[in-house]
Amino acid sequence: MTVRPRDCRPGELPARLCAVAVELLPVAGASVSLCADGVPLRLAATDDLAARLADIQVTLGDGPGLRAAASGTPVLACDLNSGRDARRWPVFAQQATAAGVRAVYALPLGTERVRVGTLDLYRDSAGELTPDELWTAGCVARLVTVSLMDLSRRARLDGHGLVGEPDEIHQAAGMVMAQLGIGPDDALARLRAHAFAHGRTVLVVAREVLGRRSRLDGE
């Protein structure tokens, strides 16, 4: 597959590059997420399961992608069904394996100074990426970084921001802070806990709070 940037709108490039990653690597799906104030924003996904894995990490506030974004280094969970990887993220690993995922490889996007998100890859069998495959994944991640930087530049020139969904989550956290008289970290934790307890994504719960269809002060 050949991706010609001039043939796509800037917003289409992350999705195109996710598809390239799936074609070049022994993985079943891929997603790209931005990280804004510690809350990932999924920009693109090759399939529903890749999107679901990204949403699980947003709801739990943890997982390989969030660790990669925080550390600036690749995080390779080669077997979520047993061993060290299953112990590192027990709830994420349980939900991922229940969905049929056995391995997740998260690569940070950005530079040494500025990390903007992650490229997350998954497959349904356990195992490591070879050095050559990891190098290829890194090349795709660098291309995604370039596309995101260009998208951010164009968004600023157009007078628009890239962040949408995290804004809603933080706004809802602000309402929970006012309702419960707690700090921002605790409010975000309450949103995530409520979403997890009810089997929903944190974005869905945030929108319900903002629409005054749900309150967390009765919990």
C-alpha atoms as one frame of an Amber mdcrd trajectory, in Angstrom:
protein
   0.000   0.000   0.000   1.305   3.431  -0.946   0.167   6.517   0.948   0.662
   9.817  -0.854   0.082  12.704   1.581  -0.832  15.025  -1.262  -3.720  12.681
  -2.172  -5.358  12.843   1.285  -6.723  15.504   3.536  -4.564  15.964   6.674
  -7.211  14.417   8.899  -7.221  11.233   6.810  -3.516  10.469   7.184  -3.619
   8.834  10.658  -6.263   6.359   9.434  -4.327   5.639   6.243  -1.142   5.041
   8.208  -2.956   2.701  10.609  -3.945   0.638   7.575  -0.324   0.667   6.384
   0.824  -0.643   9.773  -1.620  -3.549   9.543  -0.410  -4.377   6.034   3.287
  -4.251   6.888   3.243  -5.899  10.309   1.897  -9.156  11.781  -0.919  -7.342
  13.594  -4.697  -7.435  13.233  -5.500  -3.779  13.907  -4.160  -0.359  14.803
  -5.294   2.930  16.279  -3.886   6.423  16.774  -4.680   8.463  19.861  -3.727
  11.965  20.905  -3.036  12.635  24.562  -4.448  15.895  25.928  -3.953  16.605
  29.640  -3.506  12.889  30.257  -6.762  11.912  28.511  -6.344  10.088  25.168
  -8.400  11.161  22.164  -8.807   8.417  19.576  -8.282   9.869  16.120  -8.339
   6.762  13.959  -8.770   2.998  14.165  -8.697   0.251  11.567 -11.607  -1.680
  13.076 -14.094  -1.810  15.938 -11.787  -3.849  18.166  -8.913  -1.391  17.794
 -11.328   1.395  18.711 -12.618  -0.643  21.657  -9.099  -1.169  23.026  -8.446
   2.570  22.893 -11.734   3.286  24.669 -10.962   0.729  27.398  -7.735   2.565
  28.198  -9.518   5.914  28.350 -12.084   4.496  30.749  -9.546   2.735  32.979
  -6.955   5.500  32.811  -4.252   2.889  32.275  -2.892   0.478  29.724   0.036
   0.075  27.327  -0.862   3.177  25.304  -1.049   5.483  28.301   2.225   4.080
  29.638   3.921   4.660  26.279   2.610   8.231  26.114   3.847   8.929  29.638
   7.252   7.287  29.283   8.081   8.219  25.697   9.239   4.654  24.997   7.511
   1.705  23.300   5.480  -0.487  25.615   5.175  -4.051  24.341   2.588  -6.278
  25.998   3.383  -9.559  24.269   1.032 -11.837  26.229  -1.922 -10.322  28.057
  -3.217 -13.744  29.034  -0.405 -14.678  31.417   2.804 -13.603  33.049   4.129
 -10.095  33.609   1.899  -8.335  31.079  -1.270  -9.746  32.594  -0.107  -8.591
  36.037   0.858  -5.085  34.891  -2.680  -4.216  33.776  -4.965  -6.883  35.278
  -8.285  -5.203  34.432  -7.215  -4.025  30.980  -5.709  -7.459  30.256  -8.920
  -9.187  31.335 -11.089  -6.995  29.116  -8.707  -7.166  26.168  -8.363 -10.942
  26.240 -12.122 -11.344  26.658 -12.445  -9.435  23.377  -9.943 -11.767  21.702
  -6.745  -9.702  21.986  -3.553 -11.370  23.192  -0.862  -8.772  22.471  -0.693
  -4.969  22.278   2.262  -2.904  21.095   2.124   0.828  21.887   4.561   3.303
  20.344   4.794   6.921  21.472   4.223   9.715  18.972   6.125  12.984  19.129
   9.626  13.982  20.067  11.834  13.581  23.118  10.521  16.890  24.445   6.906
  16.743  23.314   4.820  13.562  23.266   1.533  13.914  21.434  -0.014  10.444
  21.601   0.458   6.814  20.637   0.197   4.330  17.812  -1.370   1.185  19.308
  -1.159  -2.162  17.495  -2.873  -5.393  18.498  -3.131  -9.019  17.449  -4.991
 -12.136  18.552  -1.898 -14.239  19.232   0.820 -13.823  21.820   4.370 -13.073
  20.776   7.054 -10.456  20.342   7.754  -8.262  17.358  11.104  -8.982  15.754
  13.706  -6.194  15.705  12.922  -5.577  12.025   9.186  -5.445  12.723   9.706
  -3.073  15.622  11.839  -0.871  13.366   9.036  -0.841  10.780   6.489   0.036
  13.462   8.754   2.874  14.572   8.909   4.204  10.995   5.115   4.219  10.786
   4.934   5.970  14.176   7.290   8.677  12.928   5.136   9.194   9.838   2.051
   9.458  12.061   3.869  12.044  14.188   4.611  14.140  11.103   0.970  13.931
  10.002  -0.250  14.975  13.468   2.144  17.907  13.607   0.868  19.064  10.219
  -2.736  18.541  11.301  -2.099  20.573  14.452  -0.478  23.373  12.457  -3.381
  23.518  10.008  -5.897  23.456  12.849  -4.198  26.441  14.493  -4.132  28.325
  11.190  -7.843  27.635  10.731  -8.601  28.829  14.244  -9.704  25.397  15.471
  -8.266  23.006  18.031  -7.661  19.307  17.674  -9.004  18.355  21.075 -12.718
  17.633  21.288 -13.584  14.595  23.340 -11.098  15.247  26.207 -12.610  18.723
  26.585 -15.994  17.126  27.237 -14.467  14.760  29.772 -12.737  17.580  31.633
 -15.891  19.720  31.553 -17.854  16.832  33.055 -15.133  16.368  35.673 -15.591
  20.042  36.554 -19.293  19.466  37.153 -18.499  16.449  39.347 -16.015  18.590
  41.300 -18.774  21.111  41.995 -21.300  18.413  42.894 -19.036  16.515  45.277
 -16.600  19.183  46.450 -13.567  17.167  45.352 -10.414  17.871  43.343  -9.920
  17.355  39.593  -8.027  14.066  39.859 -10.684  12.570  42.139 -13.465  13.830
  39.857 -11.869  12.214  36.799 -11.397   9.005  38.798 -15.093   9.043  39.738
 -16.096   9.434  36.091 -13.890   6.513  35.113 -15.131   4.349  37.970 -18.769
   5.070  37.092 -18.118   4.251  33.428 -16.345   1.008  34.311 -19.022  -0.074
  36.796 -21.760   0.428  34.200 -19.888  -1.053  31.251 -19.667   2.220  29.324
 -16.940   4.497  28.043 -15.934   7.531  30.045 -16.911   9.771  27.108 -20.505
   8.475  27.165 -20.743   9.117  30.902 -19.199  12.585  30.493 -21.809  13.514
  27.901 -24.589  12.306  30.173 -23.237  14.428  33.013 -22.941  17.469  30.732
 -26.491  16.879  29.480 -27.672  16.597  33.100 -28.955  13.081  32.405 -26.662
  11.616  35.057 -25.285  12.695  38.428 -22.543  11.016  40.413 -23.311  12.552
  43.788 -25.649   9.714  44.729 -22.900   7.087  44.623
